[in-house]
Amino acid sequence: MAAGASSVTVGALKAIFNSEGDLEPHFQSPTLQCVQIRSMTAQPNLPERFRIVLSDINNYIQTMLASHLAASSVWTVSDWIHTPEANYVIHNGKLKKGSFVRLTKFQTNQVKGKKILIVLELDVLEELGECEKIGDPISVDSGPGSEVRAQPTSVSSTSFYGNKQQQLPTPSDSHRLALVRATGSAGVTNIHPIEALSPYAHKWTIKARCTNKSGIKTWHNKNGEGKLFSVSFLDDSGEIRATGFNDQCDALFDLFQEGGVYYISSPCRVQLAKRQFSNVNNDYELTFERETVVERAEDQENVPQVRFNFTSIGGLGDVEKDSLIDTIGVLKEVGEINEIISKTTGKPYSKRDLTLVDNTGFSVRLTIWANSATTFDVPLESVIAFKGVKVSDFNGRSLSLLSSGSMTIDPDIDEAHKLKGWYDAQGRTDIFSSHATTSGTMGTAGGRNDVHKTLAQVREENLGMSETPDYFTTKATIIYLRPENVFYPACLSDGCNKKVLEIEPGKWRCENCNKTHPKPVYRYIMSASVSDHTGQIWLSCFDETGRLIMGMSADELSEMKENDERNDTKTAAGVFDEATCKTWVFRCRAKMDNFQDQQRVRCQVLSANAINFAVEANRLAEVIKLYNIQ
């Protein structure tokens, strides 16, 4: 990301559109980031077209790829390209969202008062890769300070939801607001889908349900202070987030109620979404302006309720850290309210931990904050649907409900009814696994995902042959344990675990700690041959795994072997026999290793667990689904 950011020609877009003569040299072939690619509705008998949004970090501009169809220096909408050749950089996968391009030939244009950049030639800088949108660019059409300027919002007292008193406008304002109100009312018959909103849409009205409303937040910085709130809207086509600042916050906060249906009419600013503040699945977001019209719809029905895209608790192991998801589960435990102090602001925050379970056999800890934590009063065994929770890798996997998220108690949806039926039938007595102790968790090194593999897949996919280690989970049976060098004498110092040498009877020397101990502590360092239905590999196991497999500590096994040597018995051999032919779920790391000047792949066991049959049955059921058996 650093290389891409440093390569972008910051300020290029303003310079291109504000230049009255020749551009400065470094603006003549600017490097920009592609922050959006959207397919446009194709016209009859014409191929697919794309709308591209490019950013110079400060500003963004809608861009169209253009052909050399016109000899004139003036471009019109009809000159935008409709030929497959111009879309080649998209169809061949070179130009992607987040990639970087160098414009070598371009022209400016205006369509319906909006600035447009026509790209004649460009180079995709594949060496810079792709990354998330850099910075928070604003439209190149916006004037200085337009991002933070707040203006009062007009609200109709006769038809709008709520009874907030408005200051009387001046006569000129009254005339203007009346026109806006009439336009908004008349435009109700021409409803735009949320999906069609963009910075280049004009005179639109959406009809949408308010699915979430935040509290009022305040800020203080060197530029002043202010307040804001945000709401999320949903219709049949999608969802979008809207924010009201300062005067708009005062005018509109009490008007919106979660679950209500509203008409929202332009003028209302549409801009690229700030992903760090939103969990809504839309590339754009709205900002309420002075003349934005908000009207409560008389028909509160024909708009969908909250839309969920659930991730099961068992499936959290396949979700990247810091992802925003929706999930649903049965409330198993409710923790006490705790208070933490923010390291950045020094302010105290209330939190409460909930434990959720579902029919995948997993449990997860979910944290709620502030008012949600202090006012939480939901009975145990209720079904709760959460929208907008953040995934953390703490304790394997844990969740946190964002301020922009929401929770619905016992929702009237199929997923909730199925969970309730499962829990009443069998879930109440089930034993659940957490992502901290089972396979399918994230690897402790680097936060990598442990994908379940058969032993044949481990070999065929050459795991461990790359420069970085590979992590995998496998279910296998121990068929042989090498009895030689099964443990070693280790240092007694906390956290050392280095091998010690006996310099004389009763004196064991650790070169790492520079200490001498009266005796060592023995630790396992085992080699196990394991097999499944596809093949066999050797695994290296250390002390924690060895204790689990052998059923005793290495000290106990060492003493047993010494007794066998003195008494000519084979008690220790029986322990090895008892440990074989048992099946475990191993979480492993495959890495290239050097041994006697030869490179080989070494598979090291990070943890081992007995089979959780409920979890394993669900995993196998998911595998069966992949075969599409009817």
PDB file of N, CA and C in Angstrom, residues 532-571:
ATOM      1  N   ASP A 532      -4.320 -41.440   7.221  1.00  0.00           N
ATOM      2  CA  ASP A 532      -5.759 -41.382   7.010  1.00  0.00           C
ATOM      3  C   ASP A 532      -6.099 -42.244   5.797  1.00  0.00           C
ATOM      4  N   HIS A 533      -7.284 -42.123   5.243  1.00  0.00           N
ATOM      5  CA  HIS A 533      -7.692 -43.000   4.143  1.00  0.00           C
ATOM      6  C   HIS A 533      -6.989 -42.672   2.836  1.00  0.00           C
ATOM      7  N   THR A 534      -6.183 -41.569   2.833  1.00  0.00           N
ATOM      8  CA  THR A 534      -5.523 -41.168   1.582  1.00  0.00           C
ATOM      9  C   THR A 534      -4.018 -41.331   1.583  1.00  0.00           C
ATOM     10  N   GLY A 535      -3.411 -41.466   2.765  1.00  0.00           N
ATOM     11  CA  GLY A 535      -1.954 -41.559   2.780  1.00  0.00           C
ATOM     12  C   GLY A 535      -1.376 -41.475   4.177  1.00  0.00           C
ATOM     13  N   GLN A 536      -0.048 -41.235   4.251  1.00  0.00           N
ATOM     14  CA  GLN A 536       0.696 -41.248   5.524  1.00  0.00           C
ATOM     15  C   GLN A 536       1.760 -40.159   5.497  1.00  0.00           C
ATOM     16  N   ILE A 537       1.977 -39.496   6.644  1.00  0.00           N
ATOM     17  CA  ILE A 537       3.081 -38.548   6.784  1.00  0.00           C
ATOM     18  C   ILE A 537       3.629 -38.648   8.208  1.00  0.00           C
ATOM     19  N   TRP A 538       4.827 -38.065   8.413  1.00  0.00           N
ATOM     20  CA  TRP A 538       5.417 -37.966   9.740  1.00  0.00           C
ATOM     21  C   TRP A 538       5.130 -36.577  10.308  1.00  0.00           C
ATOM     22  N   LEU A 539       4.786 -36.539  11.598  1.00  0.00           N
ATOM     23  CA  LEU A 539       4.536 -35.281  12.287  1.00  0.00           C
ATOM     24  C   LEU A 539       5.495 -35.147  13.463  1.00  0.00           C
ATOM     25  N   SER A 540       5.983 -33.924  13.694  1.00  0.00           N
ATOM     26  CA  SER A 540       6.823 -33.619  14.861  1.00  0.00           C
ATOM     27  C   SER A 540       5.939 -33.044  15.955  1.00  0.00           C
ATOM     28  N   CYS A 541       6.036 -33.621  17.145  1.00  0.00           N
ATOM     29  CA  CYS A 541       5.182 -33.210  18.266  1.00  0.00           C
ATOM     30  C   CYS A 541       6.047 -32.756  19.429  1.00  0.00           C
ATOM     31  N   PHE A 542       5.613 -31.724  20.115  1.00  0.00           N
ATOM     32  CA  PHE A 542       6.344 -31.228  21.277  1.00  0.00           C
ATOM     33  C   PHE A 542       5.581 -31.531  22.561  1.00  0.00           C
ATOM     34  N   ASP A 543       5.996 -30.896  23.653  1.00  0.00           N
ATOM     35  CA  ASP A 543       5.614 -31.374  24.975  1.00  0.00           C
ATOM     36  C   ASP A 543       4.104 -31.395  25.198  1.00  0.00           C
ATOM     37  N   GLU A 544       3.415 -30.326  24.849  1.00  0.00           N
ATOM     38  CA  GLU A 544       1.971 -30.276  25.126  1.00  0.00           C
ATOM     39  C   GLU A 544       1.228 -31.371  24.374  1.00  0.00           C
ATOM     40  N   THR A 545       1.574 -31.537  23.094  1.00  0.00           N
ATOM     41  CA  THR A 545       0.934 -32.593  22.302  1.00  0.00           C
ATOM     42  C   THR A 545       1.341 -33.968  22.804  1.00  0.00           C
ATOM     43  N   GLY A 546       2.627 -34.114  23.178  1.00  0.00           N
ATOM     44  CA  GLY A 546       3.105 -35.399  23.692  1.00  0.00           C
ATOM     45  C   GLY A 546       2.368 -35.830  24.946  1.00  0.00           C
ATOM     46  N   ARG A 547       2.132 -34.896  25.861  1.00  0.00           N
ATOM     47  CA  ARG A 547       1.380 -35.221  27.080  1.00  0.00           C
ATOM     48  C   ARG A 547      -0.019 -35.731  26.739  1.00  0.00           C
ATOM     49  N   LEU A 548      -0.641 -35.087  25.738  1.00  0.00           N
ATOM     50  CA  LEU A 548      -1.991 -35.477  25.340  1.00  0.00           C
ATOM     51  C   LEU A 548      -1.993 -36.879  24.735  1.00  0.00           C
ATOM     52  N   ILE A 549      -1.022 -37.168  23.873  1.00  0.00           N
ATOM     53  CA  ILE A 549      -0.979 -38.457  23.177  1.00  0.00           C
ATOM     54  C   ILE A 549      -0.598 -39.590  24.130  1.00  0.00           C
ATOM     55  N   MET A 550       0.416 -39.350  24.957  1.00  0.00           N
ATOM     56  CA  MET A 550       0.931 -40.407  25.823  1.00  0.00           C
ATOM     57  C   MET A 550       0.124 -40.572  27.104  1.00  0.00           C
ATOM     58  N   GLY A 551      -0.623 -39.535  27.487  1.00  0.00           N
ATOM     59  CA  GLY A 551      -1.437 -39.633  28.688  1.00  0.00           C
ATOM     60  C   GLY A 551      -0.646 -39.460  29.972  1.00  0.00           C
ATOM     61  N   MET A 552       0.579 -38.968  29.876  1.00  0.00           N
ATOM     62  CA  MET A 552       1.428 -38.735  31.046  1.00  0.00           C
ATOM     63  C   MET A 552       2.513 -37.747  30.673  1.00  0.00           C
ATOM     64  N   SER A 553       3.201 -37.208  31.674  1.00  0.00           N
ATOM     65  CA  SER A 553       4.281 -36.270  31.412  1.00  0.00           C
ATOM     66  C   SER A 553       5.523 -37.023  30.956  1.00  0.00           C
ATOM     67  N   ALA A 554       6.467 -36.302  30.363  1.00  0.00           N
ATOM     68  CA  ALA A 554       7.729 -36.910  29.937  1.00  0.00           C
ATOM     69  C   ALA A 554       8.552 -37.349  31.144  1.00  0.00           C
ATOM     70  N   ASP A 555       8.450 -36.653  32.279  1.00  0.00           N
ATOM     71  CA  ASP A 555       9.140 -37.074  33.505  1.00  0.00           C
ATOM     72  C   ASP A 555       8.663 -38.459  33.931  1.00  0.00           C
ATOM     73  N   GLU A 556       7.337 -38.667  33.866  1.00  0.00           N
ATOM     74  CA  GLU A 556       6.788 -39.968  34.271  1.00  0.00           C
ATOM     75  C   GLU A 556       7.236 -41.061  33.314  1.00  0.00           C
ATOM     76  N   LEU A 557       7.266 -40.767  32.014  1.00  0.00           N
ATOM     77  CA  LEU A 557       7.702 -41.775  31.051  1.00  0.00           C
ATOM     78  C   LEU A 557       9.191 -42.067  31.204  1.00  0.00           C
ATOM     79  N   SER A 558       9.995 -41.031  31.506  1.00  0.00           N
ATOM     80  CA  SER A 558      11.434 -41.231  31.720  1.00  0.00           C
ATOM     81  C   SER A 558      11.678 -42.149  32.909  1.00  0.00           C
ATOM     82  N   GLU A 559      10.961 -41.923  33.990  1.00  0.00           N
ATOM     83  CA  GLU A 559      11.108 -42.776  35.179  1.00  0.00           C
ATOM     84  C   GLU A 559      10.664 -44.201  34.887  1.00  0.00           C
ATOM     85  N   MET A 560       9.628 -44.344  34.074  1.00  0.00           N
ATOM     86  CA  MET A 560       9.138 -45.671  33.717  1.00  0.00           C
ATOM     87  C   MET A 560      10.183 -46.429  32.892  1.00  0.00           C
ATOM     88  N   LYS A 561      10.837 -45.729  31.952  1.00  0.00           N
ATOM     89  CA  LYS A 561      11.853 -46.364  31.127  1.00  0.00           C
ATOM     90  C   LYS A 561      13.073 -46.774  31.966  1.00  0.00           C
ATOM     91  N   GLU A 562      13.426 -45.940  32.944  1.00  0.00           N
ATOM     92  CA  GLU A 562      14.544 -46.293  33.828  1.00  0.00           C
ATOM     93  C   GLU A 562      14.210 -47.533  34.649  1.00  0.00           C
ATOM     94  N   ASN A 563      12.985 -47.630  35.130  1.00  0.00           N
ATOM     95  CA  ASN A 563      12.571 -48.819  35.885  1.00  0.00           C
ATOM     96  C   ASN A 563      12.592 -50.061  34.995  1.00  0.00           C
ATOM     97  N   ASP A 564      12.205 -49.909  33.733  1.00  0.00           N
ATOM     98  CA  ASP A 564      12.246 -51.042  32.804  1.00  0.00           C
ATOM     99  C   ASP A 564      13.672 -51.544  32.608  1.00  0.00           C
ATOM    100  N   GLU A 565      14.604 -50.592  32.514  1.00  0.00           N
ATOM    101  CA  GLU A 565      16.002 -50.994  32.316  1.00  0.00           C
ATOM    102  C   GLU A 565      16.544 -51.717  33.548  1.00  0.00           C
ATOM    103  N   ARG A 566      16.142 -51.239  34.743  1.00  0.00           N
ATOM    104  CA  ARG A 566      16.625 -51.886  35.970  1.00  0.00           C
ATOM    105  C   ARG A 566      15.975 -53.242  36.181  1.00  0.00           C
ATOM    106  N   ASN A 567      14.703 -53.344  35.840  1.00  0.00           N
ATOM    107  CA  ASN A 567      13.955 -54.564  36.168  1.00  0.00           C
ATOM    108  C   ASN A 567      13.700 -55.467  34.966  1.00  0.00           C
ATOM    109  N   ASP A 568      14.248 -55.062  33.816  1.00  0.00           N
ATOM    110  CA  ASP A 568      14.075 -55.836  32.582  1.00  0.00           C
ATOM    111  C   ASP A 568      12.581 -56.067  32.294  1.00  0.00           C
ATOM    112  N   THR A 569      11.826 -54.990  32.379  1.00  0.00           N
ATOM    113  CA  THR A 569      10.385 -55.050  32.076  1.00  0.00           C
ATOM    114  C   THR A 569      10.106 -54.195  30.832  1.00  0.00           C
ATOM    115  N   LYS A 570       8.859 -54.225  30.390  1.00  0.00           N
ATOM    116  CA  LYS A 570       8.476 -53.474  29.186  1.00  0.00           C
ATOM    117  C   LYS A 570       7.219 -52.635  29.428  1.00  0.00           C
ATOM    118  N   THR A 571       7.191 -52.017  30.603  1.00  0.00           N
ATOM    119  CA  THR A 571       6.028 -51.185  30.940  1.00  0.00           C
ATOM    120  C   THR A 571       5.894 -50.006  29.988  1.00  0.00           C
TER     121      THR A 571
END
